[in-house]
Tab-separated table of C-alpha atoms in Angstrom:
chain	number	residue	atom	x	y	z
A	1	UNK	CA	11.240	-12.747	1.889
A	2	UNK	CA	8.823	-13.478	4.723
A	3	UNK	CA	7.459	-11.156	7.396
A	4	UNK	CA	5.827	-12.628	10.494
A	5	UNK	CA	3.751	-10.805	13.109
A	6	UNK	CA	3.450	-12.961	16.210
A	7	UNK	CA	0.828	-11.888	18.780
A	8	UNK	CA	1.382	-8.179	18.165
A	9	UNK	CA	-0.910	-5.727	19.914
A	10	UNK	CA	-1.118	-2.009	20.624
A	11	UNK	CA	-2.618	-0.049	23.472
A	12	UNK	CA	-3.498	-1.059	27.012
A	13	UNK	CA	-4.948	-4.563	26.990
A	14	UNK	CA	-4.928	-4.461	23.188
A	15	UNK	CA	-7.463	-1.631	23.091
A	16	UNK	CA	-5.977	-0.081	19.949
A	17	UNK	CA	-5.113	-3.398	18.281
A	18	UNK	CA	-5.888	-6.784	19.855
A	19	UNK	CA	-3.319	-9.579	19.669
A	20	UNK	CA	-2.805	-10.423	15.993
A	21	UNK	CA	-0.893	-13.122	14.170
A	22	UNK	CA	-0.171	-13.132	10.445
A	23	UNK	CA	2.560	-13.734	7.889
A	24	UNK	CA	3.090	-12.534	4.343
A	25	UNK	CA	5.728	-13.595	1.842
A	26	UNK	CA	7.122	-12.851	-1.593
A	27	UNK	CA	4.921	-13.830	-4.509
A	28	UNK	CA	1.763	-14.224	-2.432
A	29	UNK	CA	-1.259	-12.214	-1.344
A	30	UNK	CA	-2.272	-12.397	2.314
A	31	UNK	CA	-5.648	-10.991	3.350
A	32	UNK	CA	-6.202	-10.114	6.991
A	33	UNK	CA	-9.032	-8.292	8.712
A	34	UNK	CA	-9.103	-5.355	11.099
A	35	UNK	CA	-12.174	-3.483	12.225
A	36	UNK	CA	-12.788	0.052	13.569
A	37	UNK	CA	-11.465	3.254	12.030
A	38	UNK	CA	-8.004	3.128	13.596
A	39	UNK	CA	-6.977	-0.509	13.673
A	40	UNK	CA	-6.254	-1.090	9.954
A	41	UNK	CA	-3.726	1.762	9.853
A	42	UNK	CA	-2.142	0.708	13.151
A	43	UNK	CA	-1.753	-2.845	11.870
A	44	UNK	CA	-0.320	-1.511	8.601
A	45	UNK	CA	2.233	0.599	10.470
A	46	UNK	CA	3.326	-2.391	12.547
A	47	UNK	CA	3.445	-4.719	9.527
A	48	UNK	CA	5.690	-2.259	7.662
A	49	UNK	CA	8.102	-1.668	10.551
A	50	UNK	CA	6.941	1.869	11.237
A	51	UNK	CA	5.363	1.315	14.648
A	52	UNK	CA	6.525	-0.812	17.553
A	53	UNK	CA	3.892	-3.152	18.953
A	54	UNK	CA	3.169	-3.072	22.677
A	55	UNK	CA	3.417	-6.863	22.784
A	56	UNK	CA	4.566	-9.579	20.433
A	57	UNK	CA	7.283	-9.646	17.805
A	58	UNK	CA	7.736	-8.710	14.162
A	59	UNK	CA	10.424	-10.482	12.152
A	60	UNK	CA	11.650	-10.337	8.580
A	61	UNK	CA	13.279	-13.542	7.377
A	62	UNK	CA	13.478	-14.684	10.981
A	63	UNK	CA	15.163	-11.570	12.370
A	64	UNK	CA	13.902	-8.437	14.085
A	65	UNK	CA	14.906	-5.523	11.858
A	66	UNK	CA	12.478	-2.576	11.715
A	67	UNK	CA	15.092	-0.610	9.782
A	68	UNK	CA	15.231	-3.183	6.988
A	69	UNK	CA	11.450	-3.427	6.965
A	70	UNK	CA	11.087	0.316	6.440
A	71	UNK	CA	13.404	0.017	3.444
A	72	UNK	CA	11.670	-2.895	1.751
A	73	UNK	CA	7.995	-2.538	2.741
A	74	UNK	CA	5.738	0.172	1.291
A	75	UNK	CA	2.669	1.197	3.253
A	76	UNK	CA	-0.075	2.064	0.767
A	77	UNK	CA	-3.102	4.345	1.221
A	78	UNK	CA	-3.358	4.015	5.007
A	79	UNK	CA	-6.135	6.285	6.331
A	80	UNK	CA	-4.860	9.270	8.315
A	81	UNK	CA	-1.275	8.178	7.737
A	82	UNK	CA	-0.328	8.427	4.070
A	83	UNK	CA	-3.552	8.469	2.045
A	84	UNK	CA	-3.644	11.367	-0.451
A	85	UNK	CA	-5.926	14.273	0.382
A	86	UNK	CA	-9.095	13.665	-1.670
A	87	UNK	CA	-9.047	17.053	-3.422
A	88	UNK	CA	-5.513	16.733	-4.851
A	89	UNK	CA	-5.431	16.181	-8.603
A	90	UNK	CA	-4.042	12.853	-9.754
A	91	UNK	CA	-1.167	14.574	-11.553
A	92	UNK	CA	-0.116	16.199	-8.271
A	93	UNK	CA	-0.127	12.868	-6.449
A	94	UNK	CA	2.024	11.357	-9.208
A	95	UNK	CA	4.468	14.291	-9.094
A	96	UNK	CA	4.985	13.798	-5.376
A	97	UNK	CA	5.451	10.070	-5.691
A	98	UNK	CA	7.971	10.488	-8.514
A	99	UNK	CA	9.921	12.844	-6.265
A	100	UNK	CA	10.027	10.331	-3.424
A	101	UNK	CA	11.072	7.654	-5.896
A	102	UNK	CA	14.067	9.764	-6.935
A	103	UNK	CA	12.731	10.414	-10.427
A	104	UNK	CA	12.041	13.591	-12.363
A	105	UNK	CA	9.063	15.132	-10.604
A	106	UNK	CA	7.413	17.840	-12.671
A	107	UNK	CA	4.009	18.087	-14.383
A	108	UNK	CA	5.382	16.869	-17.716
A	109	UNK	CA	7.049	13.820	-16.174
A	110	UNK	CA	3.901	13.030	-14.214
A	111	UNK	CA	1.766	13.220	-17.349
A	112	UNK	CA	4.188	10.973	-19.201
A	113	UNK	CA	3.936	8.425	-16.401
A	114	UNK	CA	0.149	8.601	-16.606
A	115	UNK	CA	0.371	8.173	-20.393
A	116	UNK	CA	2.534	5.080	-19.964
A	117	UNK	CA	-0.079	3.511	-17.714
A	118	UNK	CA	-3.175	4.532	-19.636
A	119	UNK	CA	-4.346	7.137	-17.102
A	120	UNK	CA	-3.663	10.441	-18.898
A	121	UNK	CA	-7.363	11.363	-19.035
A	122	UNK	CA	-7.452	11.259	-15.238
A	123	UNK	CA	-4.641	13.793	-14.735
A	124	UNK	CA	-6.872	16.637	-13.493
A	125	UNK	CA	-9.334	14.429	-11.628
A	126	UNK	CA	-9.229	14.761	-7.815
A	127	UNK	CA	-7.904	11.467	-6.542
A	128	UNK	CA	-10.847	11.192	-4.182
A	129	UNK	CA	-13.113	10.890	-7.221
A	130	UNK	CA	-11.318	7.981	-8.881
A	131	UNK	CA	-13.037	4.661	-9.306
A	132	UNK	CA	-11.791	2.196	-6.693
A	133	UNK	CA	-9.967	-0.010	-9.197
A	134	UNK	CA	-8.039	2.884	-10.744
A	135	UNK	CA	-7.111	4.374	-7.373
A	136	UNK	CA	-5.882	1.095	-5.900
A	137	UNK	CA	-3.853	0.040	-8.929
A	138	UNK	CA	-2.401	3.533	-9.368
A	139	UNK	CA	-1.253	3.849	-5.759
A	140	UNK	CA	0.244	0.361	-5.835
A	141	UNK	CA	2.111	1.174	-9.058
A	142	UNK	CA	3.455	4.342	-7.464
A	143	UNK	CA	4.404	2.386	-4.359
A	144	UNK	CA	6.377	-0.008	-6.547
A	145	UNK	CA	8.518	2.768	-8.026
A	146	UNK	CA	10.951	3.143	-5.163
A	147	UNK	CA	14.225	1.283	-5.239
A	148	UNK	CA	14.403	-1.754	-2.986
A	149	UNK	CA	10.723	-2.309	-2.262
A	150	UNK	CA	9.834	-5.991	-1.946
A	151	UNK	CA	6.502	-5.837	-0.126
A	152	UNK	CA	3.290	-3.827	-0.339
A	153	UNK	CA	0.880	-3.335	2.572
A	154	UNK	CA	-2.465	-2.104	1.222
A	155	UNK	CA	-4.760	-0.690	3.895
A	156	UNK	CA	-8.568	-0.688	3.750
A	157	UNK	CA	-9.161	-0.876	-0.016
A	158	UNK	CA	-12.775	-1.775	0.750
A	159	UNK	CA	-13.465	1.750	2.024
A	160	UNK	CA	-13.458	2.966	-1.586
A	161	UNK	CA	-16.339	0.727	-2.594
A	162	UNK	CA	-16.392	-1.425	-5.698
A	163	UNK	CA	-16.127	-5.192	-5.999
A	164	UNK	CA	-13.630	-6.689	-3.530
A	165	UNK	CA	-12.783	-9.352	-6.094
A	166	UNK	CA	-11.328	-6.582	-8.238
A	167	UNK	CA	-8.826	-5.339	-5.685
A	168	UNK	CA	-8.044	-8.946	-4.856
A	169	UNK	CA	-7.179	-9.495	-8.513
A	170	UNK	CA	-5.063	-6.309	-8.547
A	171	UNK	CA	-3.182	-7.529	-5.469
A	172	UNK	CA	-2.607	-10.876	-7.181
A	173	UNK	CA	-1.127	-9.070	-10.199
A	174	UNK	CA	1.509	-7.498	-7.942
A	175	UNK	CA	2.194	-10.785	-6.190
A	176	UNK	CA	2.780	-12.313	-9.627
A	177	UNK	CA	5.504	-9.689	-10.112
A	178	UNK	CA	7.270	-11.022	-7.022
A	179	UNK	CA	6.023	-8.666	-4.321
A	180	UNK	CA	4.832	-9.843	-0.934
A	181	UNK	CA	1.364	-8.318	-0.653
A	182	UNK	CA	-0.586	-7.842	2.565
A	183	UNK	CA	-4.140	-6.536	2.244
A	184	UNK	CA	-5.847	-5.289	5.413
A	185	UNK	CA	-9.608	-5.099	4.969
A	186	UNK	CA	-12.850	-5.267	6.919
A	187	UNK	CA	-14.618	-8.473	7.854
A	188	UNK	CA	-17.516	-7.785	5.484
A	189	UNK	CA	-15.200	-7.601	2.468
A	190	UNK	CA	-13.330	-10.744	3.518
A	191	UNK	CA	-16.618	-12.597	3.987
A	192	UNK	CA	-17.782	-11.469	0.548
A	193	UNK	CA	-14.570	-12.801	-1.005
A	194	UNK	CA	-15.108	-16.159	0.674
A	195	UNK	CA	-18.696	-16.300	-0.537
A	196	UNK	CA	-18.223	-15.121	-4.122
A	197	UNK	CA	-16.893	-17.193	-7.023
A	198	UNK	CA	-13.424	-16.290	-8.318
A	199	UNK	CA	-13.125	-13.071	-10.299
A	200	UNK	CA	-12.798	-13.419	-14.087
A	201	UNK	CA	-9.257	-13.817	-15.320
A	202	UNK	CA	-7.537	-10.785	-16.770
A	203	UNK	CA	-6.487	-7.391	-15.491
A	204	UNK	CA	-8.767	-5.183	-13.440
A	205	UNK	CA	-8.536	-1.424	-13.803
A	206	UNK	CA	-6.547	0.259	-16.517
A	207	UNK	CA	-3.688	-1.738	-18.035
A	208	UNK	CA	-0.102	-1.151	-17.001
A	209	UNK	CA	1.950	-0.526	-20.140
A	210	UNK	CA	5.445	-0.396	-18.735
A	211	UNK	CA	6.735	-2.460	-15.832
A	212	UNK	CA	7.899	-0.592	-12.758
A	213	UNK	CA	10.549	-1.551	-10.256
A	214	UNK	CA	10.096	-0.671	-6.598
A	215	UNK	CA	8.534	1.661	-3.856
A	216	UNK	CA	6.105	4.348	-2.703
A	217	UNK	CA	5.146	6.458	0.219
A	218	UNK	CA	3.689	9.857	1.017
A	219	UNK	CA	4.484	11.426	4.316
A	220	UNK	CA	7.997	12.040	5.536
A	221	UNK	CA	7.292	10.205	8.770
A	222	UNK	CA	7.178	6.978	6.779
A	223	UNK	CA	10.706	7.469	5.383
A	224	UNK	CA	12.412	8.406	8.662
A	225	UNK	CA	14.605	5.741	10.140
A	226	UNK	CA	13.211	6.606	13.574
A	227	UNK	CA	10.350	8.823	14.674
A	228	UNK	CA	9.409	9.208	18.309
A	229	UNK	CA	5.728	9.707	17.584
A	230	UNK	CA	5.416	6.549	15.538
A	231	UNK	CA	8.029	4.248	16.985
A	232	UNK	CA	6.612	4.149	20.466
């Protein structure tokens, strides 16, 4: 699967998002940059088929199909769109994600999922207090739970601090599982990745014990097939 954004922009004269070109495909990590508070989320919404660009085109396997994109692309941790409220306990975030994935969604099931992934000790921790590596890997794992997901769009992982090589390695782990992974980060983080030597081999963050299958999301607006406020 390959998704291509060709000269997409948003806002008058590209004020919200200037003309942007990128492509991301199955089994690979693509890193792109977007600055300002709003642009990374706007780009993530466009790249996942949840917002129409003002100019340019978005295609999946050569065809325009926002509906298919919304089914197969998970938007992950986009600020002011679907990032978890920082004071919600990890177990509550997991419960909600299990519900959206069509699985048993109760405290016991959430704790079992955390056990399976080595995160049980974090169950009562507010998600806003997690170390960057744990937060990023956890939200990607939850995103991968939903049936049919083939791509993950991770928005602004650099805002959580930590070593950008770590979230790069986490993204590469998911690409190795066959997902198309798009990471939208700031220029400073991208420059640091270019300047630093490769991260050590091996997993970053807590180990995943059981494999998962497909999808994630948080707000209902991301699962609607059409929403006037977003698709405009």
